[in-house]
């Protein structure tokens, strides 16, 4: 897989995989995306980039001493253990309906993600 | 767009630890969603406390040494330094009131 338009961004294949995963997982867990779609977009891109670089969608909202080792340990691979056990996503990708930042969507157009990431990458 | 200056592994000592006023450091990363939520709050704080508090940002991907030295795990983490010492911290996309209440203790 070649990068889409810059080596700073994820491949189309990983982006699409993480986009599909996020929509499916939100519906399965009864969680919602952030009312601000750019938050959802950057997190999905961050997960896709880690999937390309590390082979696993390591959470992009944490700092790690060693990303490769953390991806191997799997605790913070999305969906992480706190999400699976307690629906806690500090990255604000999956928000429970009572969260003040939760929107009403469990879908996000892939075009939105592409626009946001190309404005940042 | 952002009023807070970026600091790096190499400028951290001079800009943060040797600052004469308290410093608020926003530890952020490019693909972190909640970092986008907290950035405008941090900018508002910078304007509100202009002259009393120095507000800076540190990209943890590009500056892993400082991030690791201070045990940064969850991002965003907002850390307050006074007299070269870490005195407090707030984790996550917090409301402005939480941040200003924490900061007020050190003015």
PDB file of C-alpha atoms in Angstrom:
ATOM      1  CA  UNK A   1       0.000   0.000   0.000  1.00  0.00           C
ATOM      2  CA  UNK A   2       1.265   3.420  -0.871  1.00  0.00           C
ATOM      3  CA  UNK A   3       0.344   6.457   1.175  1.00  0.00           C
ATOM      4  CA  UNK A   4      -2.534   8.426  -0.282  1.00  0.00           C
ATOM      5  CA  UNK A   5      -0.915  11.778  -0.879  1.00  0.00           C
ATOM      6  CA  UNK A   6       1.691  12.179   1.806  1.00  0.00           C
ATOM      7  CA  UNK A   7       3.737   9.852   3.975  1.00  0.00           C
ATOM      8  CA  UNK A   8       2.325  11.747   6.939  1.00  0.00           C
ATOM      9  CA  UNK A   9      -1.136  10.314   6.329  1.00  0.00           C
ATOM     10  CA  UNK A  10      -2.560   6.811   6.579  1.00  0.00           C
ATOM     11  CA  UNK A  11      -3.179   4.530   3.614  1.00  0.00           C
ATOM     12  CA  UNK A  12      -6.646   4.439   2.058  1.00  0.00           C
ATOM     13  CA  UNK A  13      -6.940   0.807   3.080  1.00  0.00           C
ATOM     14  CA  UNK A  14      -6.324   1.455   6.779  1.00  0.00           C
ATOM     15  CA  UNK A  15      -8.439   4.590   6.822  1.00  0.00           C
ATOM     16  CA  UNK A  16     -11.380   2.750   5.334  1.00  0.00           C
ATOM     17  CA  UNK A  17     -10.938  -0.157   7.746  1.00  0.00           C
ATOM     18  CA  UNK A  18     -10.895   2.133  10.809  1.00  0.00           C
ATOM     19  CA  UNK A  19     -13.779   4.211   9.470  1.00  0.00           C
ATOM     20  CA  UNK A  20     -15.930   1.075   9.026  1.00  0.00           C
ATOM     21  CA  UNK A  21     -14.861  -0.245  12.418  1.00  0.00           C
ATOM     22  CA  UNK A  22     -15.749   3.009  14.207  1.00  0.00           C
ATOM     23  CA  UNK A  23     -19.252   3.122  12.736  1.00  0.00           C
ATOM     24  CA  UNK A  24     -19.948  -0.545  13.448  1.00  0.00           C
ATOM     25  CA  UNK A  25     -18.541  -0.388  16.977  1.00  0.00           C
ATOM     26  CA  UNK A  26     -20.502   2.751  17.897  1.00  0.00           C
ATOM     27  CA  UNK A  27     -23.740   1.024  16.888  1.00  0.00           C
ATOM     28  CA  UNK A  28     -22.829  -2.191  18.671  1.00  0.00           C
ATOM     29  CA  UNK A  29     -22.034  -0.400  21.948  1.00  0.00           C
ATOM     30  CA  UNK A  30     -24.779   2.258  21.803  1.00  0.00           C
ATOM     31  CA  UNK A  31     -22.223   5.053  21.792  1.00  0.00           C
ATOM     32  CA  UNK A  32     -22.132   8.194  19.653  1.00  0.00           C
ATOM     33  CA  UNK A  33     -19.565  10.303  17.867  1.00  0.00           C
ATOM     34  CA  UNK A  34     -18.587  13.725  19.159  1.00  0.00           C
ATOM     35  CA  UNK A  35     -20.850  16.636  18.229  1.00  0.00           C
ATOM     36  CA  UNK A  36     -17.731  18.166  16.675  1.00  0.00           C
ATOM     37  CA  UNK A  37     -16.971  15.880  13.662  1.00  0.00           C
ATOM     38  CA  UNK A  38     -13.329  16.974  13.339  1.00  0.00           C
ATOM     39  CA  UNK A  39     -12.634  15.268  16.684  1.00  0.00           C
ATOM     40  CA  UNK A  40     -13.953  11.974  15.306  1.00  0.00           C
ATOM     41  CA  UNK A  41     -12.068  12.500  12.046  1.00  0.00           C
ATOM     42  CA  UNK A  42      -8.619  13.068  13.575  1.00  0.00           C
ATOM     43  CA  UNK A  43      -8.956  10.091  15.908  1.00  0.00           C
ATOM     44  CA  UNK A  44      -9.928   7.739  13.059  1.00  0.00           C
ATOM     45  CA  UNK A  45      -6.964   9.024  11.049  1.00  0.00           C
ATOM     46  CA  UNK A  46      -4.676   8.580  14.078  1.00  0.00           C
ATOM     47  CA  UNK A  47      -5.852   4.987  14.514  1.00  0.00           C
ATOM     48  CA  UNK A  48      -5.346   4.274  10.795  1.00  0.00           C
ATOM     49  CA  UNK A  49      -1.830   5.728  10.890  1.00  0.00           C
ATOM     50  CA  UNK A  50      -0.915   3.546  13.856  1.00  0.00           C
ATOM     51  CA  UNK A  51      -2.362   0.529  12.042  1.00  0.00           C
ATOM     52  CA  UNK A  52      -0.036   1.304   9.128  1.00  0.00           C
ATOM     53  CA  UNK A  53       3.019   2.077  11.242  1.00  0.00           C
ATOM     54  CA  UNK A  54       2.628  -0.457  14.032  1.00  0.00           C
ATOM     55  CA  UNK A  55       0.268  -3.098  12.680  1.00  0.00           C
ATOM     56  CA  UNK A  56      -2.345  -2.261  15.313  1.00  0.00           C
ATOM     57  CA  UNK A  57      -4.697   0.702  15.908  1.00  0.00           C
ATOM     58  CA  UNK A  58      -2.974   1.993  19.047  1.00  0.00           C
ATOM     59  CA  UNK A  59      -4.859   4.848  20.763  1.00  0.00           C
ATOM     60  CA  UNK A  60      -3.607   8.204  19.399  1.00  0.00           C
ATOM     61  CA  UNK A  61      -4.542  10.048  22.606  1.00  0.00           C
ATOM     62  CA  UNK A  62      -1.733   8.701  24.764  1.00  0.00           C
ATOM     63  CA  UNK A  63       2.004   9.115  25.008  1.00  0.00           C
ATOM     64  CA  UNK A  64       4.061   5.927  24.987  1.00  0.00           C
ATOM     65  CA  UNK A  65       7.686   5.227  25.807  1.00  0.00           C
ATOM     66  CA  UNK A  66       7.706   2.587  23.075  1.00  0.00           C
ATOM     67  CA  UNK A  67       4.822   2.495  20.587  1.00  0.00           C
ATOM     68  CA  UNK A  68       5.798  -0.876  19.089  1.00  0.00           C
ATOM     69  CA  UNK A  69       5.894  -2.534  22.499  1.00  0.00           C
ATOM     70  CA  UNK A  70       2.528  -0.987  23.459  1.00  0.00           C
ATOM     71  CA  UNK A  71       0.921  -2.181  20.232  1.00  0.00           C
ATOM     72  CA  UNK A  72       2.219  -5.655  21.098  1.00  0.00           C
ATOM     73  CA  UNK A  73       0.831  -5.437  24.630  1.00  0.00           C
ATOM     74  CA  UNK A  74      -2.579  -4.593  23.083  1.00  0.00           C
ATOM     75  CA  UNK A  75      -4.089  -2.890  26.166  1.00  0.00           C
ATOM     76  CA  UNK A  76      -4.434   0.441  24.307  1.00  0.00           C
ATOM     77  CA  UNK A  77      -5.268  -1.011  20.907  1.00  0.00           C
ATOM     78  CA  UNK A  78      -8.701   0.231  19.845  1.00  0.00           C
ATOM     79  CA  UNK A  79     -11.162  -0.739  21.230  1.00  0.00           C
ATOM     80  CA  UNK A  80      -8.998  -0.534  24.355  1.00  0.00           C
ATOM     81  CA  UNK A  81      -9.623  -2.419  27.580  1.00  0.00           C
ATOM     82  CA  UNK A  82     -11.294   0.572  29.385  1.00  0.00           C
ATOM     83  CA  UNK A  83     -13.673   0.942  26.429  1.00  0.00           C
ATOM     84  CA  UNK A  84     -14.522  -2.741  26.274  1.00  0.00           C
ATOM     85  CA  UNK A  85     -14.991  -3.020  30.030  1.00  0.00           C
ATOM     86  CA  UNK A  86     -16.525   0.332  30.988  1.00  0.00           C
ATOM     87  CA  UNK A  87     -17.263   2.246  27.751  1.00  0.00           C
ATOM     88  CA  UNK A  88     -14.545   4.736  28.644  1.00  0.00           C
ATOM     89  CA  UNK A  89     -12.946   6.370  25.597  1.00  0.00           C
ATOM     90  CA  UNK A  90     -10.847   9.336  26.681  1.00  0.00           C
ATOM     91  CA  UNK A  91     -10.099   9.957  23.002  1.00  0.00           C
ATOM     92  CA  UNK A  92     -13.767  10.999  22.585  1.00  0.00           C
ATOM     93  CA  UNK A  93     -14.354   8.676  19.637  1.00  0.00           C
ATOM     94  CA  UNK A  94     -17.082   6.649  21.364  1.00  0.00           C
ATOM     95  CA  UNK A  95     -19.209   8.732  23.732  1.00  0.00           C
ATOM     96  CA  UNK A  96     -22.063   7.464  25.858  1.00  0.00           C
ATOM     97  CA  UNK A  97     -25.322   9.411  25.289  1.00  0.00           C
ATOM     98  CA  UNK A  98     -25.031  11.173  28.678  1.00  0.00           C
ATOM     99  CA  UNK A  99     -21.674  12.708  27.739  1.00  0.00           C
ATOM    100  CA  UNK A 100     -22.004  16.455  27.230  1.00  0.00           C
ATOM    101  CA  UNK A 101     -19.920  16.264  24.040  1.00  0.00           C
ATOM    102  CA  UNK A 102     -21.890  13.398  22.462  1.00  0.00           C
ATOM    103  CA  UNK A 103     -23.606  14.132  19.162  1.00  0.00           C
ATOM    104  CA  UNK A 104     -26.410  12.141  17.566  1.00  0.00           C
ATOM    105  CA  UNK A 105     -24.422  10.350  14.871  1.00  0.00           C
ATOM    106  CA  UNK A 106     -23.002   6.853  14.660  1.00  0.00           C
ATOM    107  CA  UNK A 107     -21.886   7.447  11.089  1.00  0.00           C
ATOM    108  CA  UNK A 108     -19.449   9.936   9.613  1.00  0.00           C
ATOM    109  CA  UNK A 109     -18.888  10.500   5.867  1.00  0.00           C
ATOM    110  CA  UNK A 110     -15.392   9.323   4.881  1.00  0.00           C
ATOM    111  CA  UNK A 111     -15.115  12.572   2.923  1.00  0.00           C
ATOM    112  CA  UNK A 112     -15.247  14.472   6.229  1.00  0.00           C
ATOM    113  CA  UNK A 113     -12.291  12.479   7.533  1.00  0.00           C
ATOM    114  CA  UNK A 114     -10.362  13.033   4.314  1.00  0.00           C
ATOM    115  CA  UNK A 115     -10.998  16.777   4.387  1.00  0.00           C
ATOM    116  CA  UNK A 116      -9.963  17.171   8.018  1.00  0.00           C
ATOM    117  CA  UNK A 117      -6.786  15.109   7.698  1.00  0.00           C
ATOM    118  CA  UNK A 118      -5.672  16.809   4.499  1.00  0.00           C
ATOM    119  CA  UNK A 119      -6.033  20.156   6.244  1.00  0.00           C
ATOM    120  CA  UNK A 120      -3.643  18.918   8.940  1.00  0.00           C
ATOM    121  CA  UNK A 121      -1.213  16.438   7.399  1.00  0.00           C
TER     122      UNK A 121
ATOM    123  CA  UNK B   1      -4.469  30.949  15.083  1.00  0.00           C
ATOM    124  CA  UNK B   2      -3.051  29.748  18.359  1.00  0.00           C
ATOM    125  CA  UNK B   3      -1.689  32.313  20.787  1.00  0.00           C
ATOM    126  CA  UNK B   4       0.313  29.819  22.836  1.00  0.00           C
ATOM    127  CA  UNK B   5       3.892  29.274  21.638  1.00  0.00           C
ATOM    128  CA  UNK B   6       5.276  25.807  20.994  1.00  0.00           C
ATOM    129  CA  UNK B   7       8.122  24.581  23.179  1.00  0.00           C
ATOM    130  CA  UNK B   8      10.424  21.635  22.437  1.00  0.00           C
ATOM    131  CA  UNK B   9      12.701  19.194  24.233  1.00  0.00           C
ATOM    132  CA  UNK B  10      15.536  21.680  23.720  1.00  0.00           C
ATOM    133  CA  UNK B  11      13.713  24.861  24.784  1.00  0.00           C
ATOM    134  CA  UNK B  12      11.702  23.411  27.673  1.00  0.00           C
ATOM    135  CA  UNK B  13      14.247  24.211  30.380  1.00  0.00           C
ATOM    136  CA  UNK B  14      14.608  27.847  29.401  1.00  0.00           C
ATOM    137  CA  UNK B  15      10.979  28.520  28.490  1.00  0.00           C
ATOM    138  CA  UNK B  16       9.262  26.561  31.263  1.00  0.00           C
ATOM    139  CA  UNK B  17      11.578  25.634  34.126  1.00  0.00           C
ATOM    140  CA  UNK B  18      13.371  28.992  34.216  1.00  0.00           C
ATOM    141  CA  UNK B  19      10.263  31.127  33.707  1.00  0.00           C
ATOM    142  CA  UNK B  20       9.697  33.863  36.287  1.00  0.00           C
ATOM    143  CA  UNK B  21       5.928  33.460  36.108  1.00  0.00           C
ATOM    144  CA  UNK B  22       3.913  30.210  36.427  1.00  0.00           C
ATOM    145  CA  UNK B  23       3.668  28.233  33.189  1.00  0.00           C
ATOM    146  CA  UNK B  24       0.773  26.196  31.821  1.00  0.00           C
ATOM    147  CA  UNK B  25       2.007  23.495  29.429  1.00  0.00           C
ATOM    148  CA  UNK B  26      -0.478  21.866  27.045  1.00  0.00           C
ATOM    149  CA  UNK B  27       0.909  18.424  26.147  1.00  0.00           C
ATOM    150  CA  UNK B  28      -0.796  17.545  22.864  1.00  0.00           C
ATOM    151  CA  UNK B  29      -0.480  15.257  19.838  1.00  0.00           C
ATOM    152  CA  UNK B  30      -1.562  15.808  16.218  1.00  0.00           C
ATOM    153  CA  UNK B  31      -4.134  12.999  15.905  1.00  0.00           C
ATOM    154  CA  UNK B  32      -5.668  13.407  19.344  1.00  0.00           C
ATOM    155  CA  UNK B  33      -9.329  14.472  19.161  1.00  0.00           C
ATOM    156  CA  UNK B  34      -9.769  15.965  22.638  1.00  0.00           C
ATOM    157  CA  UNK B  35      -6.613  18.037  22.090  1.00  0.00           C
ATOM    158  CA  UNK B  36      -8.612  19.922  19.459  1.00  0.00           C
ATOM    159  CA  UNK B  37     -11.367  20.559  21.992  1.00  0.00           C
ATOM    160  CA  UNK B  38      -9.046  21.920  24.659  1.00  0.00           C
ATOM    161  CA  UNK B  39      -6.859  24.076  22.377  1.00  0.00           C
ATOM    162  CA  UNK B  40      -9.313  27.029  22.210  1.00  0.00           C
ATOM    163  CA  UNK B  41      -9.754  26.851  26.001  1.00  0.00           C
ATOM    164  CA  UNK B  42      -5.993  27.040  26.453  1.00  0.00           C
ATOM    165  CA  UNK B  43      -5.866  30.045  24.111  1.00  0.00           C
ATOM    166  CA  UNK B  44      -8.589  31.810  26.103  1.00  0.00           C
ATOM    167  CA  UNK B  45      -6.644  31.169  29.306  1.00  0.00           C
ATOM    168  CA  UNK B  46      -3.524  32.614  27.674  1.00  0.00           C
ATOM    169  CA  UNK B  47      -5.376  35.826  26.867  1.00  0.00           C
ATOM    170  CA  UNK B  48      -7.170  36.075  30.190  1.00  0.00           C
ATOM    171  CA  UNK B  49      -3.994  35.634  32.257  1.00  0.00           C
ATOM    172  CA  UNK B  50      -1.690  37.503  29.906  1.00  0.00           C
ATOM    173  CA  UNK B  51       1.313  38.733  31.926  1.00  0.00           C
ATOM    174  CA  UNK B  52       0.491  36.562  34.943  1.00  0.00           C
ATOM    175  CA  UNK B  53       0.884  33.130  33.405  1.00  0.00           C
ATOM    176  CA  UNK B  54       2.895  31.881  30.456  1.00  0.00           C
ATOM    177  CA  UNK B  55       1.002  29.409  28.282  1.00  0.00           C
ATOM    178  CA  UNK B  56       2.873  27.035  25.949  1.00  0.00           C
ATOM    179  CA  UNK B  57       2.234  23.845  23.993  1.00  0.00           C
ATOM    180  CA  UNK B  58       4.411  20.764  23.606  1.00  0.00           C
ATOM    181  CA  UNK B  59       3.904  18.217  20.807  1.00  0.00           C
ATOM    182  CA  UNK B  60       4.530  14.876  22.531  1.00  0.00           C
ATOM    183  CA  UNK B  61       5.218  13.027  19.257  1.00  0.00           C
ATOM    184  CA  UNK B  62       8.039  15.394  18.360  1.00  0.00           C
ATOM    185  CA  UNK B  63       9.311  15.919  21.911  1.00  0.00           C
ATOM    186  CA  UNK B  64       9.167  12.528  23.607  1.00  0.00           C
ATOM    187  CA  UNK B  65      11.895  13.274  26.152  1.00  0.00           C
ATOM    188  CA  UNK B  66      10.039  15.938  28.120  1.00  0.00           C
ATOM    189  CA  UNK B  67       6.764  14.014  27.793  1.00  0.00           C
ATOM    190  CA  UNK B  68       8.363  10.877  29.205  1.00  0.00           C
ATOM    191  CA  UNK B  69      10.277  12.753  31.895  1.00  0.00           C
ATOM    192  CA  UNK B  70       7.013  14.094  33.314  1.00  0.00           C
ATOM    193  CA  UNK B  71       5.198  10.787  32.930  1.00  0.00           C
ATOM    194  CA  UNK B  72       2.666  11.953  30.378  1.00  0.00           C
ATOM    195  CA  UNK B  73       0.214   9.152  29.573  1.00  0.00           C
ATOM    196  CA  UNK B  74      -3.222  10.406  28.602  1.00  0.00           C
ATOM    197  CA  UNK B  75      -3.312  13.305  26.132  1.00  0.00           C
ATOM    198  CA  UNK B  76      -4.194  16.125  26.427  1.00  0.00           C
ATOM    199  CA  UNK B  77      -2.514  16.706  29.784  1.00  0.00           C
ATOM    200  CA  UNK B  78      -2.298  20.281  31.063  1.00  0.00           C
ATOM    201  CA  UNK B  79       0.518  20.712  33.549  1.00  0.00           C
ATOM    202  CA  UNK B  80       1.329  23.732  35.697  1.00  0.00           C
ATOM    203  CA  UNK B  81       4.920  24.620  36.546  1.00  0.00           C
ATOM    204  CA  UNK B  82       6.034  27.159  39.111  1.00  0.00           C
ATOM    205  CA  UNK B  83       9.626  27.924  40.066  1.00  0.00           C
ATOM    206  CA  UNK B  84      10.884  25.059  37.913  1.00  0.00           C
ATOM    207  CA  UNK B  85       8.660  22.478  39.616  1.00  0.00           C
ATOM    208  CA  UNK B  86       5.529  20.716  38.431  1.00  0.00           C
ATOM    209  CA  UNK B  87       2.835  21.822  40.886  1.00  0.00           C
ATOM    210  CA  UNK B  88      -0.420  20.536  39.401  1.00  0.00           C
ATOM    211  CA  UNK B  89      -2.050  18.919  36.405  1.00  0.00           C
ATOM    212  CA  UNK B  90      -5.390  18.390  34.718  1.00  0.00           C
ATOM    213  CA  UNK B  91      -6.046  15.543  32.275  1.00  0.00           C
ATOM    214  CA  UNK B  92      -8.461  15.561  29.353  1.00  0.00           C
ATOM    215  CA  UNK B  93     -10.668  18.086  27.584  1.00  0.00           C
ATOM    216  CA  UNK B  94     -11.754  20.030  30.648  1.00  0.00           C
ATOM    217  CA  UNK B  95     -14.000  23.117  30.768  1.00  0.00           C
ATOM    218  CA  UNK B  96     -12.353  26.511  31.098  1.00  0.00           C
ATOM    219  CA  UNK B  97     -13.580  26.905  34.689  1.00  0.00           C
ATOM    220  CA  UNK B  98     -11.734  23.761  35.790  1.00  0.00           C
ATOM    221  CA  UNK B  99      -8.529  25.009  34.269  1.00  0.00           C
ATOM    222  CA  UNK B 100      -8.783  28.551  35.629  1.00  0.00           C
ATOM    223  CA  UNK B 101      -9.684  27.304  39.121  1.00  0.00           C
ATOM    224  CA  UNK B 102      -6.610  25.083  39.125  1.00  0.00           C
ATOM    225  CA  UNK B 103      -4.430  27.887  37.828  1.00  0.00           C
ATOM    226  CA  UNK B 104      -5.686  30.490  40.333  1.00  0.00           C
ATOM    227  CA  UNK B 105      -4.106  28.506  43.175  1.00  0.00           C
ATOM    228  CA  UNK B 106      -0.637  29.344  41.897  1.00  0.00           C
ATOM    229  CA  UNK B 107      -0.937  33.051  41.085  1.00  0.00           C
TER     230      UNK B 107
END
